[in-house]
Coordinates of C-alpha atoms in Angstrom, one line a residue:
M7 CA -6.1 -37.6 -7.2
T8 CA -2.9 -35.9 -8.1
N9 CA -2.6 -32.3 -7.2
L10 CA -0.8 -31.1 -10.4
L11 CA 0.6 -27.9 -8.8
N12 CA 2.6 -29.6 -5.9
K13 CA 3.4 -33.0 -7.3
E14 CA 7.0 -32.0 -7.1
I15 CA 7.3 -30.6 -3.7
D16 CA 7.4 -32.6 -0.5
T17 CA 4.2 -31.8 1.1
V18 CA 4.3 -34.9 3.5
N19 CA 0.5 -35.2 3.1
L20 CA -0.1 -32.1 4.8
P21 CA -2.5 -30.3 5.4
D22 CA -4.9 -33.1 6.3
S23 CA -8.6 -32.9 5.1
K24 CA -9.6 -30.4 7.7
G25 CA -6.7 -28.1 6.8
Y26 CA -4.1 -29.1 10.0
F27 CA -0.5 -29.2 9.6
G28 CA -0.2 -31.2 12.9
E29 CA -2.1 -29.3 15.5
Y30 CA -1.9 -25.9 13.5
G31 CA -4.1 -24.4 10.9
G32 CA -7.8 -25.4 10.5
S33 CA -10.6 -23.0 9.8
F34 CA -12.1 -21.0 12.6
V35 CA -14.6 -18.7 11.0
P36 CA -18.2 -17.9 11.2
E37 CA -20.5 -20.8 9.9
A38 CA -21.8 -18.5 7.0
L39 CA -18.1 -18.0 5.9
Q40 CA -17.2 -21.5 6.5
K41 CA -19.5 -22.4 3.6
V42 CA -17.7 -20.1 1.5
M43 CA -14.3 -21.3 2.5
D44 CA -15.6 -25.0 1.6
E45 CA -16.5 -23.7 -1.8
V46 CA -13.1 -22.1 -2.3
A47 CA -11.4 -25.5 -1.3
A48 CA -13.6 -27.5 -3.6
K49 CA -12.9 -25.2 -6.3
Y50 CA -9.2 -25.3 -5.7
E51 CA -9.2 -29.1 -5.5
E52 CA -10.8 -29.3 -9.0
I53 CA -8.3 -26.7 -10.5
S54 CA -5.3 -28.3 -9.0
Q55 CA -6.3 -31.4 -11.0
D56 CA -7.0 -29.7 -14.2
P57 CA -4.2 -29.8 -16.8
A58 CA -5.7 -26.8 -18.6
F59 CA -5.5 -24.4 -15.6
V60 CA -2.1 -25.6 -14.6
Q61 CA -0.8 -25.0 -18.2
E62 CA -2.5 -21.4 -18.2
L63 CA -0.7 -20.8 -14.9
A64 CA 2.6 -22.1 -16.1
D65 CA 2.3 -19.8 -19.5
L66 CA 1.7 -16.8 -17.4
N67 CA 4.6 -17.5 -15.1
A68 CA 6.8 -17.9 -18.2
H69 CA 5.7 -15.4 -20.4
Y70 CA 4.2 -12.6 -18.0
T71 CA 6.1 -12.9 -14.8
G72 CA 9.3 -14.0 -16.4
R73 CA 10.0 -17.4 -14.8
P74 CA 12.2 -19.1 -14.1
S75 CA 14.0 -16.4 -12.0
P76 CA 17.6 -16.9 -12.1
V77 CA 20.0 -18.0 -9.3
T78 CA 23.0 -15.7 -8.7
F79 CA 26.3 -16.7 -7.1
A80 CA 27.0 -13.6 -4.7
K81 CA 30.7 -13.9 -5.4
N82 CA 31.9 -10.6 -4.0
L83 CA 29.8 -10.9 -0.9
S84 CA 30.9 -14.5 -0.3
D85 CA 34.5 -13.5 -0.9
A86 CA 34.2 -10.6 1.8
V87 CA 32.6 -12.9 4.3
G88 CA 35.3 -15.4 3.7
G89 CA 33.1 -18.5 4.6
A90 CA 30.5 -20.4 2.7
K91 CA 29.5 -19.7 -0.9
I92 CA 26.3 -17.7 -1.0
Y93 CA 23.7 -17.8 -3.7
L94 CA 20.6 -15.9 -4.4
K95 CA 17.3 -17.0 -5.8
R96 CA 16.3 -13.9 -7.7
E97 CA 12.5 -13.4 -6.9
D98 CA 13.2 -9.6 -7.0
L99 CA 13.5 -10.1 -10.8
N100 CA 10.0 -11.2 -11.2
H101 CA 7.3 -8.7 -12.9
T102 CA 6.2 -6.5 -10.0
G103 CA 9.3 -7.2 -8.0
A104 CA 8.7 -9.9 -5.5
H105 CA 7.5 -13.4 -5.1
K106 CA 3.7 -12.3 -4.4
I107 CA 2.9 -12.4 -8.0
N108 CA 3.4 -16.2 -8.0
H109 CA 0.2 -16.8 -5.9
C110 CA -1.6 -13.7 -7.1
L111 CA -1.8 -15.0 -10.5
G112 CA -3.2 -18.4 -9.1
E113 CA -5.7 -16.7 -6.7
V114 CA -6.9 -14.3 -9.5
L115 CA -7.3 -17.2 -11.9
L116 CA -9.3 -19.1 -9.3
A117 CA -11.4 -16.0 -8.6
K118 CA -12.5 -16.0 -12.2
R119 CA -13.2 -19.7 -12.3
M120 CA -15.5 -19.2 -9.3
G121 CA -17.2 -16.1 -11.3
K122 CA -16.2 -13.5 -8.7
K123 CA -16.3 -9.9 -9.7
K124 CA -13.8 -8.5 -7.3
V125 CA -10.7 -9.3 -5.2
I126 CA -9.8 -7.9 -1.9
A127 CA -6.6 -8.4 0.2
E128 CA -4.5 -6.8 2.8
T129 CA -0.9 -5.7 2.3
G130 CA 2.0 -4.7 4.6
A131 CA 5.0 -3.7 2.4
G132 CA 2.7 -3.3 -0.5
Q133 CA 4.2 -6.2 -2.7
H134 CA 1.1 -8.3 -2.4
G135 CA -1.1 -5.4 -3.2
V136 CA 0.8 -4.4 -6.2
A137 CA 0.8 -8.1 -7.4
L138 CA -2.9 -8.6 -6.8
A139 CA -3.7 -5.3 -8.4
T140 CA -1.5 -6.4 -11.5
A141 CA -3.3 -9.7 -11.8
A142 CA -6.7 -8.1 -11.3
A143 CA -5.8 -5.6 -14.0
L144 CA -4.7 -8.3 -16.4
M145 CA -7.9 -10.3 -15.9
G146 CA -10.6 -7.7 -15.6
L147 CA -11.5 -7.9 -12.2
E148 CA -12.0 -5.1 -9.5
C149 CA -9.4 -4.9 -6.7
D150 CA -9.7 -3.3 -3.1
I151 CA -6.5 -3.3 -1.1
Y152 CA -6.5 -2.8 2.7
M153 CA -3.5 -1.1 4.0
G154 CA -2.2 0.2 7.5
E155 CA -2.0 3.9 7.5
I156 CA 1.6 3.8 8.7
D157 CA 2.4 1.3 6.0
V158 CA 0.8 3.7 3.3
M159 CA 3.3 6.4 4.5
K160 CA 6.1 4.1 4.5
E161 CA 5.6 2.4 1.3
A162 CA 4.4 5.4 -0.8
P163 CA 5.8 4.1 -4.1
N164 CA 3.8 0.8 -3.9
V165 CA 0.6 2.7 -3.2
S166 CA 1.1 4.8 -6.3
R167 CA 1.6 1.7 -8.2
M168 CA -1.5 0.0 -7.0
K169 CA -3.5 3.1 -7.7
I170 CA -2.1 3.5 -11.4
L171 CA -3.1 -0.4 -12.0
G172 CA -6.7 0.6 -10.9
A173 CA -6.9 -0.8 -7.5
K174 CA -8.6 1.0 -4.7
V175 CA -6.3 1.6 -1.7
I176 CA -8.2 1.7 1.6
P177 CA -6.0 3.0 4.7
V178 CA -6.7 1.3 7.9
K179 CA -6.6 3.9 10.8
T180 CA -7.5 1.6 13.6
G181 CA -5.4 -0.2 16.1
T182 CA -1.6 -0.3 15.3
R183 CA -2.4 0.9 11.7
T184 CA -0.2 -1.9 10.2
L185 CA -0.5 -5.2 8.8
K186 CA -2.5 -7.0 11.5
D187 CA -5.2 -4.4 11.4
A188 CA -5.3 -4.4 7.5
V189 CA -6.2 -8.1 7.8
D190 CA -8.8 -7.4 10.2
E191 CA -10.5 -4.9 8.0
A192 CA -10.1 -7.1 4.9
F193 CA -11.8 -10.0 6.7
K194 CA -14.8 -7.6 7.7
A195 CA -15.1 -6.5 4.1
Y196 CA -15.2 -10.1 2.8
L197 CA -17.8 -11.0 5.4
K198 CA -20.2 -8.2 4.1
D199 CA -20.0 -10.0 0.7
P200 CA -18.5 -13.5 0.3
V201 CA -20.5 -14.1 -2.7
T202 CA -19.4 -11.6 -5.4
Q203 CA -15.8 -11.1 -4.1
I204 CA -12.9 -13.4 -2.8
Y205 CA -10.4 -12.5 0.0
C206 CA -7.1 -13.4 -1.7
I207 CA -4.9 -13.8 1.2
G208 CA -1.2 -12.5 0.9
S209 CA 0.6 -15.4 2.7
V210 CA 0.4 -19.1 3.9
V211 CA -2.0 -18.0 6.6
G212 CA -5.5 -17.7 7.4
P213 CA -8.3 -20.5 7.3
H214 CA -7.9 -23.6 5.3
P215 CA -7.4 -23.8 2.2
F216 CA -5.3 -20.6 2.0
P217 CA -2.1 -21.9 3.7
M218 CA -2.1 -24.9 1.3
M219 CA -3.3 -22.9 -1.7
V220 CA -0.6 -20.2 -1.3
R221 CA 2.1 -22.6 -0.6
D222 CA 1.2 -24.8 -3.9
F223 CA 1.3 -21.6 -5.9
Q224 CA 4.6 -20.6 -4.3
A225 CA 6.2 -23.8 -4.5
V226 CA 7.6 -22.9 -8.0
I227 CA 10.4 -21.1 -6.3
G228 CA 11.7 -24.3 -4.6
I229 CA 11.2 -26.5 -7.8
E230 CA 13.1 -24.0 -9.8
A231 CA 15.9 -23.5 -7.2
R232 CA 16.4 -27.4 -6.8
R233 CA 17.1 -27.9 -10.6
Q234 CA 19.2 -24.6 -10.8
M235 CA 21.5 -25.6 -7.9
L236 CA 21.9 -29.1 -9.3
E237 CA 22.8 -27.6 -12.7
M238 CA 25.2 -24.8 -11.3
T239 CA 27.0 -26.7 -8.5
G240 CA 26.3 -30.4 -9.3
R241 CA 24.4 -30.9 -5.9
L242 CA 21.8 -29.5 -3.6
P243 CA 22.4 -26.4 -1.2
D244 CA 23.8 -27.3 1.9
N245 CA 21.7 -24.5 3.6
I246 CA 18.8 -22.6 2.5
V247 CA 17.8 -19.2 4.2
A248 CA 14.5 -17.2 3.8
C249 CA 12.7 -14.4 5.8
V250 CA 9.5 -15.4 7.6
G251 CA 6.6 -13.0 8.5
G252 CA 3.6 -15.0 7.5
G253 CA 6.0 -17.1 5.7
S254 CA 5.0 -17.5 2.0
N255 CA 8.3 -16.9 0.3
A256 CA 10.0 -19.3 2.8
M257 CA 7.3 -21.9 2.4
G258 CA 7.7 -21.8 -1.4
M259 CA 11.5 -22.5 -1.1
F260 CA 11.4 -25.1 1.9
S261 CA 8.6 -27.2 0.1
A262 CA 11.0 -28.8 -2.6
F263 CA 13.7 -29.6 0.1
L264 CA 11.7 -31.0 3.1
D265 CA 12.7 -34.6 2.5
D266 CA 16.2 -33.6 1.8
K267 CA 17.7 -34.1 5.5
D268 CA 21.2 -33.1 4.5
V269 CA 19.8 -29.6 3.5
K270 CA 19.4 -27.4 6.4
L271 CA 16.5 -24.9 6.5
Y272 CA 16.5 -21.4 8.2
G273 CA 13.7 -19.1 8.6
V274 CA 14.5 -15.8 9.8
E275 CA 12.1 -13.7 11.8
P276 CA 12.4 -9.9 12.5
A277 CA 13.9 -9.0 16.0
G278 CA 13.0 -5.4 15.4
M279 CA 14.8 -3.3 18.0
G280 CA 15.8 -6.5 19.8
L281 CA 13.9 -9.2 21.3
E282 CA 14.4 -7.9 24.9
T283 CA 12.7 -4.6 24.2
G284 CA 9.4 -6.3 22.9
A285 CA 9.7 -4.2 19.8
H286 CA 9.7 -7.1 17.3
A287 CA 7.5 -9.5 15.5
A288 CA 9.3 -12.8 16.1
S289 CA 6.3 -14.8 16.7
I290 CA 7.6 -18.3 16.4
T291 CA 10.7 -17.3 18.7
K292 CA 8.7 -15.6 21.3
G293 CA 5.1 -16.4 20.8
S294 CA 2.8 -19.1 22.1
K295 CA -0.2 -21.1 20.6
G296 CA -3.4 -19.3 19.9
I297 CA -6.0 -18.5 17.3
M298 CA -6.0 -15.6 15.0
H299 CA -7.4 -14.6 11.8
G300 CA -9.1 -17.9 11.4
F301 CA -6.3 -20.4 12.2
K302 CA -4.3 -21.8 14.9
T303 CA -0.9 -20.6 14.9
I304 CA 2.2 -19.5 17.2
M305 CA 1.5 -15.9 17.9
I306 CA 2.4 -13.0 20.1
Q307 CA -0.6 -12.6 22.3
D308 CA -1.7 -11.0 25.5
D309 CA -3.1 -13.1 28.5
K310 CA -6.7 -13.0 26.9
G311 CA -5.4 -14.6 23.6
E312 CA -5.6 -11.3 21.8
P313 CA -2.6 -10.5 19.3
L314 CA -0.4 -8.0 20.5
P315 CA 1.0 -5.2 18.6
V316 CA 4.3 -6.0 16.8
Y317 CA 7.0 -4.2 15.1
S318 CA 9.6 -4.5 12.4
I319 CA 11.2 -1.9 10.1
A320 CA 10.0 -4.3 7.3
S321 CA 6.1 -3.6 6.9
G322 CA 5.9 -7.0 5.2
L323 CA 7.0 -8.8 8.4
D324 CA 5.3 -7.1 11.1
Y325 CA 2.6 -9.8 11.6
P326 CA 1.9 -11.3 15.0
G327 CA 1.6 -14.9 13.8
S328 CA 3.0 -17.3 11.4
G329 CA 1.9 -19.9 8.7
P330 CA 0.7 -23.0 10.2
Q331 CA 3.1 -25.2 8.3
H332 CA 5.9 -23.0 9.6
C333 CA 4.8 -23.6 13.3
Y334 CA 4.5 -27.6 12.5
L335 CA 8.1 -27.5 10.9
H336 CA 9.3 -25.7 14.1
D337 CA 7.8 -28.3 16.3
I338 CA 9.1 -31.2 14.5
K339 CA 12.7 -29.4 14.2
R340 CA 12.8 -29.6 10.5
V341 CA 13.4 -25.8 10.2
T342 CA 15.4 -23.7 12.6
Y343 CA 13.9 -20.5 13.2
T344 CA 16.1 -17.5 14.2
T345 CA 16.1 -13.7 14.3
I346 CA 17.8 -10.6 12.6
T347 CA 17.4 -7.0 14.1
D348 CA 16.4 -3.9 12.0
R349 CA 20.0 -2.7 12.3
E350 CA 21.5 -6.0 11.0
A351 CA 19.0 -6.0 8.0
V352 CA 20.1 -2.6 7.2
E353 CA 23.7 -3.3 7.3
A354 CA 22.9 -6.4 4.9
F355 CA 21.0 -4.1 2.6
Y356 CA 24.1 -1.8 2.2
A357 CA 26.4 -4.9 1.8
L358 CA 24.4 -6.5 -0.9
S359 CA 23.9 -3.2 -2.9
R360 CA 27.4 -2.1 -2.8
M361 CA 29.1 -5.4 -3.3
E362 CA 26.8 -7.1 -5.8
G363 CA 24.8 -4.3 -7.3
I364 CA 21.6 -5.8 -6.0
I365 CA 19.3 -3.6 -3.9
P366 CA 17.1 -6.0 -1.9
A367 CA 13.6 -5.5 -0.1
L368 CA 14.0 -4.8 3.7
E369 CA 12.3 -8.2 4.2
S370 CA 14.7 -10.0 2.1
S371 CA 17.6 -8.0 4.0
H372 CA 16.9 -10.2 7.0
A373 CA 17.7 -13.4 5.2
V374 CA 20.7 -11.9 3.6
A375 CA 22.0 -10.8 7.0
Y376 CA 21.5 -14.2 8.5
A377 CA 23.3 -15.7 5.6
V378 CA 26.3 -13.7 6.2
K379 CA 26.4 -14.9 9.8
L380 CA 26.1 -18.3 8.8
A381 CA 28.8 -18.2 6.1
E382 CA 31.1 -16.9 8.5
Q383 CA 30.8 -20.2 10.6
L384 CA 31.0 -22.5 7.7
D385 CA 33.8 -23.9 5.4
K386 CA 34.2 -22.7 2.0
D387 CA 32.9 -25.9 0.5
Q388 CA 29.5 -25.2 1.9
T389 CA 26.9 -23.5 0.1
I390 CA 24.0 -21.2 1.2
L391 CA 20.9 -20.5 -0.9
V392 CA 19.2 -17.4 0.0
N393 CA 15.5 -16.7 -1.2
L394 CA 15.8 -13.0 -2.2
S395 CA 12.1 -12.5 -2.2
G396 CA 12.0 -8.9 -3.4
R397 CA 13.7 -5.8 -4.5
G398 CA 14.1 -2.8 -2.6
D399 CA 12.6 0.0 -4.7
K400 CA 9.8 0.4 -2.4
D401 CA 12.0 0.9 0.7
I402 CA 14.7 3.2 -0.7
D403 CA 13.3 6.4 1.3
V404 CA 13.2 4.4 4.4
Y405 CA 16.7 3.0 4.0
Y406 CA 18.2 6.5 3.1
K407 CA 16.3 8.6 5.8
K408 CA 17.4 5.8 8.5
D409 CA 20.9 6.3 7.3
H410 CA 21.3 10.0 6.8

């Protein structure tokens, strides 16, 4: 039957019935939790074919989130670079300030349809936590957010927002005290009570059906952008650039263009302090195949297959693996995965802020930085569409302290 949520994107019939994108994905969870995952998958299949559900989500996107988000031509930045024209898909203008609201509304609607009382999640930069707390408040569900202690300190504005919205923010003090450890603790909490609560994963990662489900909820980005670029320029973009941690914003954008072989796709991973230093989170670029958090991926790991500590100035990108569909698209060479350092991301942050009056999130700044590099190599008749996945309000203190 037709999935009404993804009928306009190029899924290439992926994942398969067991949740695999090529050899990646699947579901590697305890038997008791697998039964819950099967229930989630069955309910998602049901709602994805339900016109009433799809219309309810569309109405929320339009009248609550504020979709469609616009596409902006970054004329001043393009002129300064002197090469290709750079366009921005403005997910930063969504309610809550990022793309995360797209799948959080879908996941909380799903939770209500399943009769759940509470939603739980991890968050790194805090954007997923804020978006989930927002959706939970709107729909009357309890909300617990697990966040690494370091990220709690780095992203204080988002922590305050979550608490104001009524969510319980639980600092994670184990391990590296960042995103990976927040995921670990959220999974533990979910295992204790998978009946009355649901884990609303914040990216295209985790056991099936979450990589598929989050992708489908995020596909609205690419669907809109495709139409908008055709209207604005008369053709599809020549190049698309998006940052990749777990990879939800990138997957949402890329999905609408996978069959357009003339459109080059670039996923930008965080090189942190430099790939040679080891202080990075470039999992596809420097990782190897392994299993973590219930799915097969390409990850930064030790010789025992355990995830290694990773680093990025962007809290939303410091995850040691990537979404299974990203791993597959890397293997078949449909998407080129590259890297940007902390320094380059901060430089792009200031460039966009001072040339266009748009303050981007630290995560999004990685994509802007690579777009600038790419534009310099291309002719002026070429176009680059950047997914500006979030705004930088949450990062202003980090940026400012780093530069002063």
